[in-house]
PDB file of C-alpha atoms and ligand atoms in Angstrom:
ATOM      1  CA  MET A 563      24.545  80.957  76.248  1.00  0.00           C
ATOM      2  CA  LEU A 564      21.577  80.967  78.479  1.00  0.00           C
ATOM      3  CA  ILE A 565      21.135  84.667  77.697  1.00  0.00           C
ATOM      4  CA  LEU A 566      20.118  83.713  74.290  1.00  0.00           C
ATOM      5  CA  LYS A 567      17.408  81.489  75.655  1.00  0.00           C
ATOM      6  CA  ALA A 568      16.221  84.358  77.868  1.00  0.00           C
ATOM      7  CA  LEU A 569      16.195  86.919  74.877  1.00  0.00           C
ATOM      8  CA  HIS A 570      13.726  84.540  73.004  1.00  0.00           C
ATOM      9  CA  LEU A 571      14.778  85.877  69.637  1.00  0.00           C
ATOM     10  CA  LYS A 572      12.065  86.136  66.954  1.00  0.00           C
ATOM     11  CA  ASN A 573      11.038  88.005  63.849  1.00  0.00           C
ATOM     12  CA  ASN A 574       9.858  91.687  64.292  1.00  0.00           C
ATOM     13  CA  GLN A 575      11.727  92.056  67.543  1.00  0.00           C
ATOM     14  CA  THR A 576      14.187  94.823  68.585  1.00  0.00           C
ATOM     15  CA  VAL A 577      16.745  94.017  71.311  1.00  0.00           C
ATOM     16  CA  PHE A 578      18.425  96.876  73.082  1.00  0.00           C
ATOM     17  CA  ASP A 579      21.529  96.166  75.070  1.00  0.00           C
ATOM     18  CA  LEU A 580      21.749  99.119  77.392  1.00  0.00           C
ATOM     19  CA  GLY A 581      25.427  99.427  78.361  1.00  0.00           C
ATOM     20  CA  ALA A 582      26.592  97.052  75.674  1.00  0.00           C
ATOM     21  CA  GLY A 583      30.300  96.941  76.645  1.00  0.00           C
ATOM     22  CA  ASP A 584      32.476  95.270  74.009  1.00  0.00           C
ATOM     23  CA  GLY A 585      29.246  93.672  72.603  1.00  0.00           C
ATOM     24  CA  ILE A 586      29.765  90.093  73.542  1.00  0.00           C
ATOM     25  CA  VAL A 587      26.063  89.470  74.244  1.00  0.00           C
ATOM     26  CA  ILE A 588      24.698  91.476  71.380  1.00  0.00           C
ATOM     27  CA  PHE A 589      27.031  90.099  68.757  1.00  0.00           C
ATOM     28  CA  ASN A 590      26.442  86.528  69.790  1.00  0.00           C
ATOM     29  CA  ALA A 591      22.649  87.039  69.763  1.00  0.00           C
ATOM     30  CA  ALA A 592      23.036  88.718  66.357  1.00  0.00           C
ATOM     31  CA  LYS A 593      24.951  85.766  65.022  1.00  0.00           C
ATOM     32  CA  ASN A 594      22.454  83.334  66.402  1.00  0.00           C
ATOM     33  CA  SER A 595      19.562  85.187  64.706  1.00  0.00           C
ATOM     34  CA  TYR A 596      21.498  85.244  61.438  1.00  0.00           C
ATOM     35  CA  GLU A 597      21.888  81.356  61.716  1.00  0.00           C
ATOM     36  CA  LYS A 598      18.299  80.981  62.304  1.00  0.00           C
ATOM     37  CA  LYS A 599      17.413  83.408  59.452  1.00  0.00           C
ATOM     38  CA  ILE A 600      15.197  85.523  61.607  1.00  0.00           C
ATOM     39  CA  ASN A 601      15.048  89.395  61.210  1.00  0.00           C
ATOM     40  CA  THR A 602      15.588  90.651  64.883  1.00  0.00           C
ATOM     41  CA  LYS A 603      17.249  93.908  65.157  1.00  0.00           C
ATOM     42  CA  PHE A 604      20.000  94.695  67.700  1.00  0.00           C
ATOM     43  CA  ILE A 605      20.790  98.027  69.199  1.00  0.00           C
ATOM     44  CA  ALA A 606      23.879  98.388  71.151  1.00  0.00           C
ATOM     45  CA  VAL A 607      23.809 101.586  73.455  1.00  0.00           C
ATOM     46  CA  GLU A 608      27.081 102.581  75.027  1.00  0.00           C
ATOM     47  CA  ILE A 609      28.677 105.870  76.238  1.00  0.00           C
ATOM     48  CA  ASN A 610      32.374 104.809  76.680  1.00  0.00           C
ATOM     49  CA  PRO A 611      34.265 106.025  73.571  1.00  0.00           C
ATOM     50  CA  VAL A 612      36.808 103.133  73.742  1.00  0.00           C
ATOM     51  CA  LEU A 613      34.040 100.489  73.968  1.00  0.00           C
ATOM     52  CA  LEU A 614      32.121 102.429  71.008  1.00  0.00           C
ATOM     53  CA  LEU A 615      35.227 102.021  68.853  1.00  0.00           C
ATOM     54  CA  ILE A 616      35.385  98.290  69.676  1.00  0.00           C
ATOM     55  CA  LEU A 617      31.630  97.845  68.925  1.00  0.00           C
ATOM     56  CA  HIS A 618      31.963  99.599  65.549  1.00  0.00           C
ATOM     57  CA  LEU A 619      34.817  97.358  64.513  1.00  0.00           C
ATOM     58  CA  ARG A 620      33.136  94.293  65.673  1.00  0.00           C
ATOM     59  CA  ARG A 621      29.979  95.334  63.921  1.00  0.00           C
ATOM     60  CA  PHE A 622      31.943  95.884  60.661  1.00  0.00           C
ATOM     61  CA  PHE A 623      33.079  92.439  60.517  1.00  0.00           C
ATOM     62  CA  HIS A 624      29.830  90.630  61.645  1.00  0.00           C
ATOM     63  CA  PRO A 625      27.787  88.634  59.234  1.00  0.00           C
ATOM     64  CA  ASN A 626      24.595  90.287  60.442  1.00  0.00           C
ATOM     65  CA  LYS A 627      25.728  93.781  60.505  1.00  0.00           C
ATOM     66  CA  LYS A 628      22.703  95.061  58.554  1.00  0.00           C
ATOM     67  CA  ASN A 629      20.563  94.146  61.642  1.00  0.00           C
ATOM     68  CA  ILE A 630      23.000  95.772  64.085  1.00  0.00           C
ATOM     69  CA  ILE A 631      23.057  99.611  65.177  1.00  0.00           C
ATOM     70  CA  ILE A 632      25.501 101.094  67.456  1.00  0.00           C
ATOM     71  CA  ILE A 633      24.398 104.151  69.375  1.00  0.00           C
ATOM     72  CA  LYS A 634      26.385 106.575  71.467  1.00  0.00           C
ATOM     73  CA  ASP A 635      23.869 107.641  74.174  1.00  0.00           C
ATOM     74  CA  ASP A 636      23.015 107.662  77.890  1.00  0.00           C
ATOM     75  CA  ILE A 637      21.037 104.775  79.030  1.00  0.00           C
ATOM     76  CA  PHE A 638      19.208 107.028  81.592  1.00  0.00           C
ATOM     77  CA  LYS A 639      18.072 109.374  78.890  1.00  0.00           C
ATOM     78  CA  ILE A 640      17.860 107.635  75.466  1.00  0.00           C
ATOM     79  CA  ASN A 641      14.743 108.093  73.485  1.00  0.00           C
ATOM     80  CA  PHE A 642      13.939 104.790  72.271  1.00  0.00           C
ATOM     81  CA  MET A 643      11.273 105.743  69.850  1.00  0.00           C
ATOM     82  CA  ASN A 644      13.891 107.128  67.375  1.00  0.00           C
ATOM     83  CA  PHE A 645      14.940 103.390  66.791  1.00  0.00           C
ATOM     84  CA  ILE A 646      11.662 101.425  67.253  1.00  0.00           C
ATOM     85  CA  ASP A 647       9.359 100.312  64.510  1.00  0.00           C
ATOM     86  CA  PHE A 648       5.826 100.345  66.012  1.00  0.00           C
ATOM     87  CA  LYS A 649       5.013  96.738  65.240  1.00  0.00           C
ATOM     88  CA  ASP A 650       8.127  95.354  66.902  1.00  0.00           C
ATOM     89  CA  PHE A 651       8.447  93.396  70.208  1.00  0.00           C
ATOM     90  CA  ILE A 652      10.860  95.381  72.346  1.00  0.00           C
ATOM     91  CA  THR A 653      13.369  93.632  74.591  1.00  0.00           C
ATOM     92  CA  ILE A 654      15.605  95.431  76.924  1.00  0.00           C
ATOM     93  CA  TYR A 655      18.745  93.520  78.007  1.00  0.00           C
ATOM     94  CA  LEU A 656      20.607  94.760  80.930  1.00  0.00           C
ATOM     95  CA  TYR A 657      23.798  93.872  82.782  1.00  0.00           C
ATOM     96  CA  ILE A 658      24.447  96.858  84.777  1.00  0.00           C
ATOM     97  CA  SER A 659      25.087  97.919  88.488  1.00  0.00           C
ATOM     98  CA  PRO A 660      21.938  97.284  90.609  1.00  0.00           C
ATOM     99  CA  TRP A 661      22.251 100.910  91.760  1.00  0.00           C
ATOM    100  CA  PHE A 662      21.280 102.044  88.331  1.00  0.00           C
ATOM    101  CA  ILE A 663      18.622  99.392  87.187  1.00  0.00           C
ATOM    102  CA  GLU A 664      15.522 101.310  88.512  1.00  0.00           C
ATOM    103  CA  LYS A 665      16.561 104.552  86.973  1.00  0.00           C
ATOM    104  CA  VAL A 666      17.147 102.911  83.602  1.00  0.00           C
ATOM    105  CA  ILE A 667      13.677 101.134  83.843  1.00  0.00           C
ATOM    106  CA  GLU A 668      11.934 104.352  84.765  1.00  0.00           C
ATOM    107  CA  ASN A 669      13.254 105.896  81.484  1.00  0.00           C
ATOM    108  CA  CYS A 670      12.080 102.799  79.592  1.00  0.00           C
ATOM    109  CA  LYS A 671       8.587 103.072  81.123  1.00  0.00           C
ATOM    110  CA  LEU A 672       8.432 106.656  80.245  1.00  0.00           C
ATOM    111  CA  LYS A 673       9.328 106.200  76.589  1.00  0.00           C
ATOM    112  CA  ILE A 674       8.184 102.664  75.550  1.00  0.00           C
ATOM    113  CA  GLU A 675       4.586 101.394  75.705  1.00  0.00           C
ATOM    114  CA  ASN A 676       5.331  97.644  75.907  1.00  0.00           C
ATOM    115  CA  PHE A 677       8.499  95.921  76.521  1.00  0.00           C
ATOM    116  CA  ASN A 678      10.118  92.991  78.223  1.00  0.00           C
ATOM    117  CA  VAL A 679      13.327  92.940  80.093  1.00  0.00           C
ATOM    118  CA  VAL A 680      16.135  90.434  80.582  1.00  0.00           C
ATOM    119  CA  SER A 681      18.418  91.361  83.404  1.00  0.00           C
ATOM    120  CA  TYR A 682      21.704  89.548  84.015  1.00  0.00           C
ATOM    121  CA  MET A 683      22.465  88.840  87.614  1.00  0.00           C
ATOM    122  CA  TYR A 684      20.344  91.544  89.197  1.00  0.00           C
ATOM    123  CA  PRO A 685      16.573  91.498  89.913  1.00  0.00           C
ATOM    124  CA  ILE A 686      14.266  94.425  89.232  1.00  0.00           C
ATOM    125  CA  LYS A 687      12.189  95.288  92.142  1.00  0.00           C
ATOM    126  CA  SER A 688       9.638  97.513  90.461  1.00  0.00           C
ATOM    127  CA  LEU A 689       8.841  94.668  87.818  1.00  0.00           C
ATOM    128  CA  GLN A 690       8.836  91.751  90.438  1.00  0.00           C
ATOM    129  CA  SER A 691       5.362  90.710  89.983  1.00  0.00           C
ATOM    130  CA  LYS A 692       6.046  89.360  86.587  1.00  0.00           C
ATOM    131  CA  GLN A 693       9.503  87.927  87.304  1.00  0.00           C
ATOM    132  CA  LYS A 694      10.740  84.530  85.947  1.00  0.00           C
ATOM    133  CA  ILE A 695      14.147  83.209  86.437  1.00  0.00           C
ATOM    134  CA  ILE A 696      16.675  81.069  84.583  1.00  0.00           C
ATOM    135  CA  ASN A 697      19.302  79.370  86.805  1.00  0.00           C
ATOM    136  CA  GLY A 698      22.708  79.180  85.523  1.00  0.00           C
ATOM    137  CA  LYS A 699      26.238  80.377  86.484  1.00  0.00           C
ATOM    138  CA  ASN A 700      24.536  83.559  87.454  1.00  0.00           C
ATOM    139  CA  ILE A 701      20.759  84.056  87.586  1.00  0.00           C
ATOM    140  CA  ILE A 702      19.068  85.613  84.753  1.00  0.00           C
ATOM    141  CA  TYR A 703      15.757  87.450  85.403  1.00  0.00           C
ATOM    142  CA  ILE A 704      13.125  87.884  82.830  1.00  0.00           C
ATOM    143  CA  TYR A 705      10.133  90.249  83.047  1.00  0.00           C
TER     144      TYR A 705
HETATM  145  C1  SAM B  15      28.814  95.410  82.963  1.00  0.00           C
HETATM  146  S1  SAM B  15      28.977  96.245  81.364  1.00  0.00           S
HETATM  147  C2  SAM B  15      27.894  95.201  80.527  1.00  0.00           C
HETATM  148  C3  SAM B  15      28.342  94.738  79.130  1.00  0.00           C
HETATM  149  C4  SAM B  15      27.455  93.955  78.315  1.00  0.00           C
HETATM  150  N1  SAM B  15      26.084  94.393  78.094  1.00  0.00           N
HETATM  151  C5  SAM B  15      27.373  92.506  78.702  1.00  0.00           C
HETATM  152  O1  SAM B  15      26.289  91.983  79.195  1.00  0.00           O
HETATM  153  O2  SAM B  15      28.417  91.914  78.653  1.00  0.00           O
HETATM  154  C6  SAM B  15      28.089  97.746  81.658  1.00  0.00           C
HETATM  155  C7  SAM B  15      28.402  98.686  80.603  1.00  0.00           C
HETATM  156  O3  SAM B  15      27.461  99.809  80.718  1.00  0.00           O
HETATM  157  C8  SAM B  15      28.046 101.052  80.268  1.00  0.00           C
HETATM  158  N2  SAM B  15      27.451 102.240  80.800  1.00  0.00           N
HETATM  159  C9  SAM B  15      27.497 102.590  82.072  1.00  0.00           C
HETATM  160  N3  SAM B  15      26.760 103.777  82.339  1.00  0.00           N
HETATM  161  C10 SAM B  15      26.278 104.073  81.048  1.00  0.00           C
HETATM  162  C11 SAM B  15      25.365 105.126  80.582  1.00  0.00           C
HETATM  163  N4  SAM B  15      24.966 106.191  81.356  1.00  0.00           N
HETATM  164  N5  SAM B  15      25.056 105.080  79.240  1.00  0.00           N
HETATM  165  C12 SAM B  15      25.507 104.215  78.494  1.00  0.00           C
HETATM  166  N6  SAM B  15      26.338 103.063  78.807  1.00  0.00           N
HETATM  167  C13 SAM B  15      26.661 103.144  80.151  1.00  0.00           C
HETATM  168  C14 SAM B  15      29.523 100.846  80.631  1.00  0.00           C
HETATM  169  O4  SAM B  15      30.421 101.607  79.971  1.00  0.00           O
HETATM  170  C15 SAM B  15      29.653  99.351  80.551  1.00  0.00           C
HETATM  171  O5  SAM B  15      30.276  99.064  79.256  1.00  0.00           O
END
């Protein structure tokens, strides 16, 4: 999974999946970090109640569940600092409609001092100057 490469999992890192869906990415990443014995924390943020139920169920049976948090919140408003340890690297993972991306990034900039972003399929104009890409079935943009 190329997204795993882009997330660059390491110790003392917190990965937020903003709009986590059924959790396919976050649970795969958490499994990968469990196998590599690294302590990355994973935070899945979702607003849809059905998807939240699926996320909670999948978390319950996950080998790395102690490092996974599921949050019901709005990705345009979430206050990240409630979930961040100051010394952690923060990675924001996004796979959301291009119409919403800039609004989400605006909220991140307001509330997090330093973070990097992995965006599946859609580039982020306001972060363009530090853009790297990974070519796969769909492009992954890293900032
Ligand atoms: C395309 S899915 C991405 C799923 C997953 N991150 C992935 O990469 O496979 C986008 C998700 O964002 C969620 N979403 C949309 N608006 C949201 C909002 N304001 N707050 C939280 N989640 C939202 C949707 O419910 C949907 O599950």
